[in-house]
Coordinates of C-alpha atoms in Angstrom, one line a residue:
M1 CA 0.0 0.0 -0.1
S2 CA 1.3 3.1 -0.8
D3 CA 2.5 6.0 2.0
T4 CA -0.3 8.2 0.3
L5 CA -3.0 6.0 1.1
L6 CA -1.6 5.3 4.7
N7 CA -1.1 8.9 5.4
A8 CA -4.8 10.0 3.9
T9 CA -7.1 11.4 5.9
A10 CA -11.0 11.5 5.3
P11 CA -12.7 14.8 4.1
D12 CA -13.5 16.5 7.4
L13 CA -17.0 18.3 8.1
A14 CA -16.0 21.5 6.2
M15 CA -14.8 19.8 3.3
F16 CA -18.1 18.1 3.4
E17 CA -19.9 21.6 3.3
Q18 CA -18.0 23.0 0.7
I19 CA -19.0 20.0 -1.7
A20 CA -22.7 20.4 -0.9
R21 CA -22.6 24.2 -1.7
A22 CA -20.7 23.4 -4.9
T23 CA -23.2 21.0 -5.8
I24 CA -25.9 23.7 -5.2
S25 CA -23.9 26.6 -6.7
E26 CA -24.0 24.0 -10.0
L27 CA -27.7 23.2 -10.3
P28 CA -29.7 24.8 -13.5
P29 CA -30.5 28.0 -12.7
A30 CA -34.3 27.3 -12.4
F31 CA -33.3 25.5 -8.9
K32 CA -30.1 27.2 -7.8
V33 CA -31.7 30.2 -6.6
L34 CA -34.2 28.6 -4.3
A35 CA -31.9 25.9 -3.4
T36 CA -29.5 28.7 -1.9
S37 CA -32.2 29.5 0.5
V38 CA -32.1 25.9 2.1
G39 CA -29.4 25.2 5.1
V40 CA -26.9 23.0 4.9
T41 CA -25.8 21.2 8.0
V42 CA -22.9 18.9 8.1
M43 CA -22.2 16.8 11.8
D44 CA -20.6 13.3 12.1
F45 CA -23.9 11.7 12.9
I46 CA -27.7 12.6 12.9
P47 CA -28.4 14.0 16.6
E48 CA -29.9 11.6 19.3
D49 CA -33.0 13.7 19.3
L50 CA -33.7 13.8 15.8
M51 CA -32.8 10.2 15.5
A52 CA -35.6 9.3 18.3
E53 CA -38.2 11.7 16.5
I54 CA -38.1 9.9 12.9
G55 CA -37.9 6.4 14.5
L56 CA -34.2 5.4 13.9
D57 CA -32.1 3.2 15.9
D58 CA -29.0 2.8 13.9
P59 CA -27.3 6.0 13.3
F60 CA -25.4 4.8 10.6
A61 CA -28.3 3.7 8.3
L62 CA -28.7 7.5 7.6
T63 CA -26.5 9.7 5.1
G64 CA -28.6 12.7 4.8
L65 CA -32.2 14.1 5.6
Y66 CA -34.1 16.7 4.8
T67 CA -36.2 19.1 7.3
G68 CA -38.9 21.9 6.3
I69 CA -41.8 22.2 4.5
P70 CA -41.5 20.7 1.0
M71 CA -42.2 23.5 -1.9
T72 CA -44.9 21.1 -3.4
E73 CA -46.9 21.6 0.4
K74 CA -46.0 25.3 1.5
S75 CA -48.8 27.8 1.7
T76 CA -48.7 31.5 2.3
M77 CA -50.4 30.4 5.7
D78 CA -47.7 28.1 6.8
Q79 CA -45.7 29.6 9.8
A80 CA -42.1 28.5 9.5
T81 CA -40.8 27.1 13.0
A82 CA -37.5 26.1 11.9
P83 CA -35.5 26.6 8.3
D84 CA -35.4 24.2 5.6
T85 CA -32.2 22.2 6.1
I86 CA -30.4 19.6 4.5
W87 CA -28.4 17.7 6.8
L88 CA -25.4 15.7 5.9
F89 CA -24.0 12.5 7.9
R90 CA -20.4 12.5 7.4
R91 CA -19.7 8.9 9.1
P92 CA -22.5 7.4 7.1
I93 CA -21.5 8.7 3.8
L94 CA -17.8 7.9 4.0
D95 CA -19.0 4.5 4.8
E96 CA -21.0 4.1 2.0
W97 CA -18.7 5.5 -0.1
C98 CA -16.1 3.0 0.7
L99 CA -18.7 0.3 0.4
R100 CA -19.1 1.5 -3.0
G101 CA -15.9 2.2 -4.2
D102 CA -16.8 3.4 -7.7
V103 CA -17.4 6.7 -7.0
T104 CA -15.5 9.8 -6.0
I105 CA -16.3 11.4 -2.3
Q106 CA -17.7 14.7 -4.4
Q107 CA -19.8 12.4 -6.2
M108 CA -21.0 10.8 -3.2
V109 CA -21.6 13.8 -1.5
A110 CA -23.4 15.5 -4.3
H111 CA -25.5 12.4 -4.7
V112 CA -26.8 13.1 -0.9
T113 CA -27.3 16.6 -1.1
V114 CA -29.4 16.3 -4.5
H115 CA -31.5 13.6 -3.1
E116 CA -32.2 15.8 0.2
L117 CA -32.8 19.0 -2.1
A118 CA -35.3 16.4 -4.3
H119 CA -37.3 16.2 -1.0
H120 CA -37.5 19.8 -0.8
F121 CA -38.1 20.5 -4.4
G122 CA -40.7 17.7 -4.4
W123 CA -38.7 15.8 -7.3
S124 CA -39.5 12.6 -8.8
D125 CA -37.1 10.1 -9.3
E126 CA -37.0 11.2 -13.0
E127 CA -36.4 14.8 -11.7
I128 CA -33.5 13.6 -10.0
A129 CA -32.1 11.6 -12.6
K130 CA -32.0 14.9 -14.7
I131 CA -30.1 16.6 -12.0
D132 CA -28.1 14.0 -10.6
K133 CA -25.4 12.6 -12.8
W134 CA -25.1 9.7 -10.0
W135 CA -27.4 7.4 -11.8
D136 CA -25.0 7.4 -14.8
H137 CA -22.9 5.1 -12.4

């Protein structure tokens, strides 16, 4: 094994956020403007309170999450209690990336980011495939 691999470190939380924001900035113009208002939070794992709220037992089982009201369900009568947010969970993403072995970490983070944006926009699988080149792999 090369010294480069032995001394390699996994991308940190800041790098994951940078990849997610770059992914958002590369969206088609019609979506980019709307997506920039969605918060991006990157953590190693889902917080325990949020994990309990959605009924999840294994923190490694979730790579990302969207919290908020999807655009297809929003109304002018809605009182937002929290901002729309994309959550990315670094350790589960790293695990899935390692298991796959056929995509870059940038592609993996971009895929999770787009998938969570899909919940925000209310996209179908076909609409996701137009945006997320992941499906080409």
